[in-house]
Amino acid sequence: MKVLILEDEALSARRASQLLTEYDADIEVQHVLDSIEEAAIWLNQNPEPDLMLLDIHLSDGLCFGLFDKVTVKSPVIFTTAYDQYALQAFKMNSIDYLLKPLDKGDLTRALDKYHHLKHDRKGVSTLDIENLRKTIQALTKKYKTRFLVRYGDTIHFKNIEEVAYFYADDKVVFMVTNEGKKYLMDNNLESLEEMLDPALFFRINRKVIARIEAIQKVKSLLSSRLQVFLKPVFNQDVFVSKYKSHEFKNWLDN
């Protein structure tokens, strides 16, 4: 089996090569490349490898630049330095992604999967590039770390760790901090939802976006809805609709 490694960290590249040969001494590492440009040239000038081990971040950008330059027909195992939460999101695309530093057991399972699927060439080589691109972009998105808020005629900033929840009162949006202080916001809830890390914040309903630490308790109702109790205490009842309750519970359980 011929494998092409795309990796811009020398130590990671050496470890990948070592683990590949430990898995199978007959594996030939054709080349180790560290950039999109080098990889595009190599792929245009050489027969396609049986398998590619591709790091998400290369020396000249995200690996998706490669797919814009050449048609990649080889099956790909991606590697990434992202945390476990991100890794779970990657796996939703039904392609193998390995967390760096590479673990021998993880790579072995990925290679076993490759051999299991290689008789179905379409099954291992078809990449949903647009879906993968959107996943990476979402995971590398820079979420807000602080907000400017108004209190009377003065402007303050609040770090995201200080925020308990946001709520809308008619068309006016307020931030409530962990200490229970309330500040007027210039944003609507829709724009806030785009700015906030979905691992930390959830749009409970049309009126409330809450941080995970602000969820005091959740009560199941006969109507399949959920009632959420916030801290600091919110002066209105907060409900999750039955249509959104499963998503909300999955978020809590992540």
mmCIF file of C-alpha atoms in Angstrom:
data_model
loop_
_atom_site.group_PDB
_atom_site.id
_atom_site.type_symbol
_atom_site.label_atom_id
_atom_site.label_comp_id
_atom_site.label_asym_id
_atom_site.label_seq_id
_atom_site.Cartn_x
_atom_site.Cartn_y
_atom_site.Cartn_z
ATOM 1 C CA MET A 1 0.000 0.000 0.000
ATOM 2 C CA LYS A 2 1.316 3.438 -0.952
ATOM 3 C CA VAL A 3 0.596 6.311 1.448
ATOM 4 C CA LEU A 4 1.139 10.040 0.977
ATOM 5 C CA ILE A 5 1.556 12.079 4.184
ATOM 6 C CA LEU A 6 0.691 15.775 4.275
ATOM 7 C CA GLU A 7 1.963 17.177 7.552
ATOM 8 C CA ASP A 8 3.810 20.414 8.385
ATOM 9 C CA GLU A 9 5.179 19.273 11.768
ATOM 10 C CA ALA A 10 8.321 17.164 11.419
ATOM 11 C CA LEU A 11 7.775 15.199 14.649
ATOM 12 C CA SER A 12 4.182 14.383 13.718
ATOM 13 C CA ALA A 13 5.255 13.297 10.245
ATOM 14 C CA ARG A 14 7.938 10.972 11.642
ATOM 15 C CA ARG A 15 5.489 9.470 14.123
ATOM 16 C CA ALA A 16 2.917 8.885 11.384
ATOM 17 C CA SER A 17 5.522 7.161 9.203
ATOM 18 C CA GLN A 18 6.677 5.001 12.103
ATOM 19 C CA LEU A 19 3.155 3.922 13.067
ATOM 20 C CA LEU A 20 2.294 3.099 9.459
ATOM 21 C CA THR A 21 5.278 0.765 9.112
ATOM 22 C CA GLU A 22 4.567 -0.779 12.517
ATOM 23 C CA TYR A 23 1.065 -1.554 11.287
ATOM 24 C CA ASP A 24 2.365 -3.082 8.064
ATOM 25 C CA ALA A 25 6.023 -3.276 7.070
ATOM 26 C CA ASP A 26 4.974 -3.376 3.402
ATOM 27 C CA ILE A 27 3.426 0.104 3.555
ATOM 28 C CA GLU A 28 5.401 2.535 1.418
ATOM 29 C CA VAL A 29 5.338 6.164 2.511
ATOM 30 C CA GLN A 30 5.727 7.766 -0.898
ATOM 31 C CA HIS A 31 6.423 11.273 0.306
ATOM 32 C CA VAL A 32 5.943 13.674 3.208
ATOM 33 C CA LEU A 33 4.738 17.120 2.099
ATOM 34 C CA ASP A 34 4.079 20.144 4.290
ATOM 35 C CA SER A 35 2.104 22.526 2.080
ATOM 36 C CA ILE A 36 -0.917 22.723 -0.202
ATOM 37 C CA GLU A 37 1.214 23.973 -3.085
ATOM 38 C CA GLU A 38 3.674 21.066 -2.835
ATOM 39 C CA ALA A 39 0.855 18.556 -2.533
ATOM 40 C CA ALA A 40 -0.999 19.931 -5.566
ATOM 41 C CA ILE A 41 2.169 19.719 -7.702
ATOM 42 C CA TRP A 42 2.964 16.201 -6.459
ATOM 43 C CA LEU A 43 -0.552 14.902 -7.096
ATOM 44 C CA ASN A 44 -0.560 16.337 -10.613
ATOM 45 C CA GLN A 45 2.767 14.685 -11.447
ATOM 46 C CA ASN A 46 2.363 11.267 -9.791
ATOM 47 C CA PRO A 47 -0.120 8.393 -9.746
ATOM 48 C CA GLU A 48 -2.630 8.752 -6.956
ATOM 49 C CA PRO A 49 -1.646 7.038 -3.692
ATOM 50 C CA ASP A 50 -3.707 4.271 -2.152
ATOM 51 C CA LEU A 51 -4.281 6.429 0.921
ATOM 52 C CA MET A 52 -3.551 9.962 2.120
ATOM 53 C CA LEU A 53 -2.844 10.980 5.701
ATOM 54 C CA LEU A 54 -3.771 14.648 5.689
ATOM 55 C CA ASP A 55 -3.346 17.204 8.462
ATOM 56 C CA ILE A 56 -6.108 19.823 8.655
ATOM 57 C CA HIS A 57 -3.606 22.673 9.101
ATOM 58 C CA LEU A 58 -0.726 22.814 6.628
ATOM 59 C CA SER A 59 2.054 25.374 6.400
ATOM 60 C CA ASP A 60 0.166 27.514 3.863
ATOM 61 C CA GLY A 61 -3.394 27.167 5.159
ATOM 62 C CA LEU A 62 -6.284 24.796 5.778
ATOM 63 C CA CYS A 63 -6.130 21.591 3.768
ATOM 64 C CA PHE A 64 -9.274 22.491 1.836
ATOM 65 C CA GLY A 65 -7.165 24.658 -0.418
ATOM 66 C CA LEU A 66 -5.820 21.419 -1.848
ATOM 67 C CA PHE A 67 -9.274 20.242 -2.901
ATOM 68 C CA ASP A 68 -9.767 23.545 -4.723
ATOM 69 C CA LYS A 69 -6.596 22.934 -6.762
ATOM 70 C CA VAL A 70 -6.773 19.234 -7.612
ATOM 71 C CA THR A 71 -9.280 16.409 -7.672
ATOM 72 C CA VAL A 72 -8.466 14.092 -4.783
ATOM 73 C CA LYS A 73 -9.554 10.558 -5.598
ATOM 74 C CA SER A 74 -7.617 8.745 -2.889
ATOM 75 C CA PRO A 75 -9.288 7.889 0.410
ATOM 76 C CA VAL A 76 -8.195 10.270 3.151
ATOM 77 C CA ILE A 77 -7.588 9.945 6.872
ATOM 78 C CA PHE A 78 -7.555 13.407 8.376
ATOM 79 C CA THR A 79 -5.520 14.359 11.425
ATOM 80 C CA THR A 80 -6.235 17.308 13.661
ATOM 81 C CA ALA A 81 -5.015 19.016 16.806
ATOM 82 C CA TYR A 82 -8.568 20.032 17.743
ATOM 83 C CA ASP A 83 -10.025 18.876 21.032
ATOM 84 C CA GLN A 84 -12.284 15.883 21.568
ATOM 85 C CA TYR A 85 -15.469 17.924 21.153
ATOM 86 C CA ALA A 86 -14.410 18.970 17.671
ATOM 87 C CA LEU A 87 -13.341 15.433 16.849
ATOM 88 C CA GLN A 88 -16.845 14.158 17.557
ATOM 89 C CA ALA A 89 -18.246 16.692 15.115
ATOM 90 C CA PHE A 90 -15.775 15.592 12.444
ATOM 91 C CA LYS A 91 -16.795 11.967 12.819
ATOM 92 C CA MET A 92 -20.358 12.843 11.882
ATOM 93 C CA ASN A 93 -19.096 13.032 8.272
ATOM 94 C CA SER A 94 -18.349 9.264 8.255
ATOM 95 C CA ILE A 95 -14.649 9.823 7.414
ATOM 96 C CA ASP A 96 -11.798 8.913 9.775
ATOM 97 C CA TYR A 97 -10.270 11.740 11.809
ATOM 98 C CA LEU A 98 -7.461 11.187 14.270
ATOM 99 C CA LEU A 99 -6.495 13.439 17.125
ATOM 100 C CA LYS A 100 -2.832 14.464 17.321
ATOM 101 C CA PRO A 101 -0.474 13.299 18.634
ATOM 102 C CA LEU A 102 -1.367 10.148 16.760
ATOM 103 C CA ASP A 103 -2.318 7.170 18.875
ATOM 104 C CA LYS A 104 -1.303 3.742 17.590
ATOM 105 C CA GLY A 105 -4.661 2.210 18.445
ATOM 106 C CA ASP A 106 -6.613 4.957 16.689
ATOM 107 C CA LEU A 107 -4.494 4.705 13.548
ATOM 108 C CA THR A 108 -4.781 0.923 13.566
ATOM 109 C CA ARG A 109 -8.576 1.146 13.679
ATOM 110 C CA ALA A 110 -8.585 3.698 10.864
ATOM 111 C CA LEU A 111 -6.378 1.515 8.685
ATOM 112 C CA ASP A 112 -8.494 -1.540 9.470
ATOM 113 C CA LYS A 113 -11.515 0.442 8.334
ATOM 114 C CA TYR A 114 -9.711 1.380 5.126
ATOM 115 C CA HIS A 115 -8.946 -2.270 4.357
ATOM 116 C CA HIS A 116 -12.512 -3.262 5.186
ATOM 117 C CA LEU A 117 -13.917 -0.710 2.759
ATOM 118 C CA LYS A 118 -11.317 -0.790 0.005
ATOM 119 C CA HIS A 119 -13.282 -3.356 -2.003
ATOM 120 C CA ASP A 120 -15.997 -0.718 -2.280
ATOM 121 C CA ARG A 121 -13.831 1.945 -3.912
ATOM 122 C CA LYS A 122 -16.625 4.500 -3.940
ATOM 123 C CA GLY A 123 -17.206 3.965 -0.241
ATOM 124 C CA VAL A 124 -13.706 4.991 0.787
ATOM 125 C CA SER A 125 -12.871 7.607 -1.817
ATOM 126 C CA THR A 126 -15.915 9.826 -2.038
ATOM 127 C CA LEU A 127 -15.425 12.923 0.134
ATOM 128 C CA ASP A 128 -18.236 15.348 0.834
ATOM 129 C CA ILE A 129 -15.870 18.291 0.590
ATOM 130 C CA GLU A 130 -18.459 21.029 1.039
ATOM 131 C CA ASN A 131 -19.835 19.399 4.171
ATOM 132 C CA LEU A 132 -16.319 18.931 5.533
ATOM 133 C CA ARG A 133 -15.442 22.520 4.681
ATOM 134 C CA LYS A 134 -18.483 23.840 6.544
ATOM 135 C CA THR A 135 -17.626 21.692 9.556
ATOM 136 C CA ILE A 136 -14.066 22.983 9.702
ATOM 137 C CA GLN A 137 -15.160 26.586 9.219
ATOM 138 C CA ALA A 138 -17.654 26.262 12.057
ATOM 139 C CA LEU A 139 -15.070 24.740 14.359
ATOM 140 C CA THR A 140 -12.408 27.326 13.532
ATOM 141 C CA LYS A 141 -14.830 30.237 13.790
ATOM 142 C CA LYS A 142 -13.806 32.908 16.249
ATOM 143 C CA TYR A 143 -16.608 33.315 18.756
ATOM 144 C CA LYS A 144 -17.104 36.395 20.904
ATOM 145 C CA THR A 145 -14.969 36.542 24.010
ATOM 146 C CA ARG A 146 -16.336 39.826 25.367
ATOM 147 C CA PHE A 147 -19.112 42.332 24.757
ATOM 148 C CA LEU A 148 -19.460 46.075 25.059
ATOM 149 C CA VAL A 149 -22.544 46.933 27.116
ATOM 150 C CA ARG A 150 -24.258 50.137 28.167
ATOM 151 C CA TYR A 151 -25.172 51.052 31.706
ATOM 152 C CA GLY A 152 -26.730 54.488 31.880
ATOM 153 C CA ASP A 153 -24.453 56.807 29.944
ATOM 154 C CA THR A 154 -21.334 54.664 30.393
ATOM 155 C CA ILE A 155 -19.928 51.800 28.346
ATOM 156 C CA HIS A 156 -18.465 48.675 29.943
ATOM 157 C CA PHE A 157 -17.087 45.423 28.596
ATOM 158 C CA LYS A 158 -17.999 42.009 29.949
ATOM 159 C CA ASN A 159 -15.991 38.849 29.344
ATOM 160 C CA ILE A 160 -18.005 35.913 28.078
ATOM 161 C CA GLU A 161 -17.309 34.008 31.314
ATOM 162 C CA GLU A 162 -19.297 36.670 33.183
ATOM 163 C CA VAL A 163 -22.453 36.147 31.109
ATOM 164 C CA ALA A 164 -25.269 33.957 32.434
ATOM 165 C CA TYR A 165 -27.886 34.550 29.741
ATOM 166 C CA PHE A 166 -29.399 36.974 27.253
ATOM 167 C CA TYR A 167 -33.093 37.684 26.950
ATOM 168 C CA ALA A 168 -35.384 39.750 24.769
ATOM 169 C CA ASP A 169 -38.104 41.996 26.161
ATOM 170 C CA ASP A 170 -40.163 42.969 23.139
ATOM 171 C CA LYS A 171 -37.441 44.236 20.768
ATOM 172 C CA VAL A 172 -34.943 45.144 23.474
ATOM 173 C CA VAL A 173 -32.217 42.649 24.413
ATOM 174 C CA PHE A 174 -30.484 42.457 27.792
ATOM 175 C CA MET A 175 -27.455 40.624 29.101
ATOM 176 C CA VAL A 176 -27.649 39.175 32.609
ATOM 177 C CA THR A 177 -24.357 38.455 34.349
ATOM 178 C CA ASN A 178 -23.557 35.738 36.877
ATOM 179 C CA GLU A 179 -23.994 38.356 39.632
ATOM 180 C CA GLY A 180 -27.500 39.174 38.386
ATOM 181 C CA LYS A 181 -26.646 42.565 36.875
ATOM 182 C CA LYS A 182 -28.550 43.517 33.742
ATOM 183 C CA TYR A 183 -27.147 45.432 30.770
ATOM 184 C CA LEU A 184 -28.752 46.761 27.613
ATOM 185 C CA MET A 185 -27.402 45.241 24.379
ATOM 186 C CA ASP A 186 -27.259 46.652 20.866
ATOM 187 C CA ASN A 187 -27.625 43.176 19.318
ATOM 188 C CA ASN A 188 -30.740 41.112 18.673
ATOM 189 C CA LEU A 189 -30.892 37.456 19.709
ATOM 190 C CA GLU A 190 -30.437 36.234 16.132
ATOM 191 C CA SER A 191 -27.100 38.004 15.739
ATOM 192 C CA LEU A 192 -26.015 36.940 19.232
ATOM 193 C CA GLU A 193 -26.731 33.320 18.386
ATOM 194 C CA GLU A 194 -24.228 33.555 15.511
ATOM 195 C CA MET A 195 -21.574 35.159 17.731
ATOM 196 C CA LEU A 196 -21.755 32.702 20.637
ATOM 197 C CA ASP A 197 -20.000 29.362 20.942
ATOM 198 C CA PRO A 198 -22.745 26.693 20.572
ATOM 199 C CA ALA A 199 -20.833 24.441 22.959
ATOM 200 C CA LEU A 200 -21.454 27.012 25.708
ATOM 201 C CA PHE A 201 -24.721 28.733 24.774
ATOM 202 C CA PHE A 202 -28.126 27.461 23.665
ATOM 203 C CA ARG A 203 -31.099 29.318 22.166
ATOM 204 C CA ILE A 204 -33.739 27.956 24.540
ATOM 205 C CA ASN A 205 -36.657 29.708 22.874
ATOM 206 C CA ARG A 206 -37.488 32.935 21.057
ATOM 207 C CA LYS A 207 -36.693 35.008 24.133
ATOM 208 C CA VAL A 208 -33.700 33.403 25.870
ATOM 209 C CA ILE A 209 -30.133 32.310 25.089
ATOM 210 C CA ALA A 210 -28.480 30.721 28.122
ATOM 211 C CA ARG A 211 -24.972 29.667 29.049
ATOM 212 C CA ILE A 212 -24.555 26.068 30.204
ATOM 213 C CA GLU A 213 -23.495 27.184 33.704
ATOM 214 C CA ALA A 214 -26.708 29.215 34.041
ATOM 215 C CA ILE A 215 -28.907 26.097 33.822
ATOM 216 C CA GLN A 216 -29.887 25.443 37.450
ATOM 217 C CA LYS A 217 -32.293 22.588 36.787
ATOM 218 C CA VAL A 218 -34.617 21.213 34.096
ATOM 219 C CA LYS A 219 -38.080 19.828 34.693
ATOM 220 C CA SER A 220 -39.953 17.494 32.317
ATOM 221 C CA LEU A 221 -43.598 18.399 31.696
ATOM 222 C CA LEU A 222 -46.482 16.184 30.596
ATOM 223 C CA SER A 223 -46.716 18.084 27.322
ATOM 224 C CA SER A 224 -43.192 16.838 26.371
ATOM 225 C CA ARG A 225 -41.920 20.316 26.933
ATOM 226 C CA LEU A 226 -39.128 21.137 29.340
ATOM 227 C CA GLN A 227 -39.110 23.886 31.929
ATOM 228 C CA VAL A 228 -35.704 25.457 32.513
ATOM 229 C CA PHE A 229 -34.748 27.200 35.753
ATOM 230 C CA LEU A 230 -31.960 29.733 35.367
ATOM 231 C CA LYS A 231 -29.463 31.244 37.738
ATOM 232 C CA PRO A 232 -29.549 34.079 38.507
ATOM 233 C CA VAL A 233 -33.322 33.664 38.712
ATOM 234 C CA PHE A 234 -35.230 34.880 35.652
ATOM 235 C CA ASN A 235 -38.550 36.538 36.436
ATOM 236 C CA GLN A 236 -40.434 34.642 33.718
ATOM 237 C CA ASP A 237 -41.099 30.951 33.112
ATOM 238 C CA VAL A 238 -38.702 29.509 30.549
ATOM 239 C CA PHE A 239 -39.820 26.581 28.403
ATOM 240 C CA VAL A 240 -38.208 24.460 25.700
ATOM 241 C CA SER A 241 -40.738 23.280 23.118
ATOM 242 C CA LYS A 242 -41.249 19.561 22.584
ATOM 243 C CA TYR A 243 -39.773 19.971 19.085
ATOM 244 C CA LYS A 244 -36.520 21.342 20.512
ATOM 245 C CA SER A 245 -36.329 19.337 23.727
ATOM 246 C CA HIS A 246 -34.305 16.466 22.243
ATOM 247 C CA GLU A 247 -31.707 18.878 20.833
ATOM 248 C CA PHE A 248 -31.545 20.683 24.171
ATOM 249 C CA LYS A 249 -30.992 17.467 26.131
ATOM 250 C CA ASN A 250 -28.275 16.399 23.710
ATOM 251 C CA TRP A 251 -26.589 19.764 24.257
ATOM 252 C CA LEU A 252 -26.740 19.316 28.021
ATOM 253 C CA ASP A 253 -25.301 15.815 27.698
ATOM 254 C CA ASN A 254 -22.450 16.714 25.342
#
